[in-house]
């Protein structure tokens, strides 16, 4: 199994620096010399180290023979090196130093020698297997630059040293016990001899007898002193090992605290536990748990040795008793307080409750290091309760919570035989008879009440029973979906700014700390971080700040240290708005996540910028230069939990009234729903405006995306338009246009009259948006159509048309897409009607009619609602009919 292991490992070290570092780390923390492992690799790999795992005479003798055989091989190699031509003194000295280190560590400790080599071979095999199975997985496992791996390696080094030390102490206790037993026999024999000599001296004094008595007494005293010294040395070793145990425990506790902190902070996006970190902690806790149990056993065994022979004025026994008490009552008790963790909690920690009953949810616990603590044969049971944050009981005895928990009965920890992890799962759990203090009447009030699950269990370790409990991270109970946004905001604030106790938090913090959370959230959820300009704008929004012309413009430094409260950020409504800063920010983030993520990541959307700043940036830009910003006045008015914000186009264009360049803000057609249905780029591409120099012509409104003033719109947004056209819903998108009116209704009517004497009745406040239309005319109401003339796949409209004035023939039908000009052939569909003007010329035509669709209110039709594609045409008898033979004309599915 170990054949060619060292050779294989050396090959990997040459190609992978991390493997070399791992090997160096392995032989840097153990007492087996690297030089000997390398020089005698073949011999080491040929021996059966695995069978020598028992503390019996055969294993001890075999271990001693292996050790002595290795030493002899080293001596022989030294002799060969000295006799070789070109004798290398440095190589011989290196090998000599390695031999001295080997003897110092293992001379007389032969089972420890075997155990260390077995551990080295095991770690080497694991390293080689990891490389062979998956090189990428190896990089993840031995990633030397990851902070948690560095910490883990340091702990593993100290753990290895601790285990070696504990193993040596175990052998030392056995040696002391054997020597003490030998001393007891010697004492009994010599004490009998002394009594005999004393009786002889009482009969007659003789110098020889006196000399023998003195010699025996000295030997007995020397043996007694040697036994006392061995006991003292053993006591010191146990005390030092306990100190090392405490040191390693502190490091592991620090890592557990770090994991808990990162789990709490995960909702803030500032940090989160590294994948697999809990499994690593579990392994470390198994090792330290095993060390704890062995340490307690060694202390108890040592106390038994002391109780066999007691010396006057000997404090060692008291020292050991105090050490044992400290290990159990302090180290073990504190360790058990930390190793029970909530591995999986409720998603986002928000739970909806309706009519006193919650939705179903699942949670799971992990008991870190349960196997190492010897709990595999009697896995503990765990119970759960729910409490309000201010009423969590301080004790460790199970207490019923404020509501019933369906399917929340006692669970037993299960052991994963592959990983030795202890887990307890609560599946399909549901709260019942929930009576919340806020009664769910107010979305701001709901955030004032937080709850937590408390899990209770107990374990028996070292013949003592220890109660345990763990409190989950805070959760919030809501009654409406719309409350989830406020609940998340509160939980994020509390997680980001809480102290060690999850329920104690800072109500006021510097703005820079809030900004750090906001940019982390945006970075994680959208893939692009916020800039300093974004954060300055957000600071002004949060503080309701307005720049004054009489004072210098505010900078980010003016806000960084300025305190801001949770109430200002999460609950207080913005000036003149019916939503808070947090709700608006969250809606803007959702808009990016669900609708314009690619455009945001590609920096096509400027995002957080005020109207005034947009005006300053675009003031010197050519006409048609624009940027996309988040609307600060509008978000979706919905009960959804994932409401979105709105986009606004800020564009520099010639003002028809003044004849000067002016910044216009266009927000029509940029709602989340319309962006989702049509795509942002196609909507922007469709926007047109009447040319200032020639009112009879139209041009593309959006020409250049700020700050690029040379690259055309189609070069920047062409890719997005093609992606939308080739979407996987099976429909091809036709091109449509949206006319943007930059003047109000009265001015536009006057300008239209001056052109052709007609009046456009489709205006709105500047800038307004309307679909392209010809002259307006009296419209025929679709509701007045005769019932017997309901339009169908083939409908004779001549009777209907004869009832209308000949000069204003109107048909009411609906287009399947919205072209600017429909020439010769048009795809149409009836239903939810919109109006089209048909001129007198159509009656004299034997061809299909040229139509120009007008859509009231500037509404873009939803293609997904189209039911049937129709064609308006003249049949062979001159009758006007609606036909369904669309596929003969257009390539539509």
mmCIF file with all atom_site columns, C-alpha atoms in Angstrom, residues 2 43-53 58 62 66 114 117-118 121:
data_model
loop_
_atom_site.group_PDB
_atom_site.id
_atom_site.type_symbol
_atom_site.label_atom_id
_atom_site.label_alt_id
_atom_site.label_comp_id
_atom_site.label_asym_id
_atom_site.label_entity_id
_atom_site.label_seq_id
_atom_site.pdbx_PDB_ins_code
_atom_site.Cartn_x
_atom_site.Cartn_y
_atom_site.Cartn_z
_atom_site.occupancy
_atom_site.B_iso_or_equiv
_atom_site.pdbx_formal_charge
_atom_site.auth_seq_id
_atom_site.auth_comp_id
_atom_site.auth_asym_id
_atom_site.auth_atom_id
_atom_site.pdbx_PDB_model_num
ATOM 1  C CA . UNK A 1 2   ? 2.925  2.325  0.727  1.00 0.00 ? 2   UNK A CA 1
ATOM 2  C CA . UNK A 1 43  ? 12.797 0.350  3.912  1.00 0.00 ? 43  UNK A CA 1
ATOM 3  C CA . UNK A 1 44  ? 10.179 2.440  5.732  1.00 0.00 ? 44  UNK A CA 1
ATOM 4  C CA . UNK A 1 45  ? 7.509  1.670  3.108  1.00 0.00 ? 45  UNK A CA 1
ATOM 5  C CA . UNK A 1 46  ? 8.245  -2.069 3.231  1.00 0.00 ? 46  UNK A CA 1
ATOM 6  C CA . UNK A 1 47  ? 7.453  -2.428 6.959  1.00 0.00 ? 47  UNK A CA 1
ATOM 7  C CA . UNK A 1 48  ? 4.026  -3.305 8.375  1.00 0.00 ? 48  UNK A CA 1
ATOM 8  C CA . UNK A 1 49  ? 3.417  -0.364 10.684 1.00 0.00 ? 49  UNK A CA 1
ATOM 9  C CA . UNK A 1 50  ? -0.371 -0.746 10.801 1.00 0.00 ? 50  UNK A CA 1
ATOM 10 C CA . UNK A 1 51  ? -0.334 -4.031 12.745 1.00 0.00 ? 51  UNK A CA 1
ATOM 11 C CA . UNK A 1 52  ? 1.603  -2.513 15.657 1.00 0.00 ? 52  UNK A CA 1
ATOM 12 C CA . UNK A 1 53  ? -1.307 -0.673 17.224 1.00 0.00 ? 53  UNK A CA 1
ATOM 13 C CA . UNK A 1 58  ? 4.662  -8.395 21.057 1.00 0.00 ? 58  UNK A CA 1
ATOM 14 C CA . UNK A 1 62  ? 8.496  -5.514 17.386 1.00 0.00 ? 62  UNK A CA 1
ATOM 15 C CA . UNK A 1 66  ? 12.205 -1.843 14.002 1.00 0.00 ? 66  UNK A CA 1
ATOM 16 C CA . UNK A 1 114 ? 5.766  3.511  15.284 1.00 0.00 ? 114 UNK A CA 1
ATOM 17 C CA . UNK A 1 117 ? 5.693  6.947  11.227 1.00 0.00 ? 117 UNK A CA 1
ATOM 18 C CA . UNK A 1 118 ? 2.180  5.550  10.743 1.00 0.00 ? 118 UNK A CA 1
ATOM 19 C CA . UNK A 1 121 ? 2.482  7.631  5.920  1.00 0.00 ? 121 UNK A CA 1
#
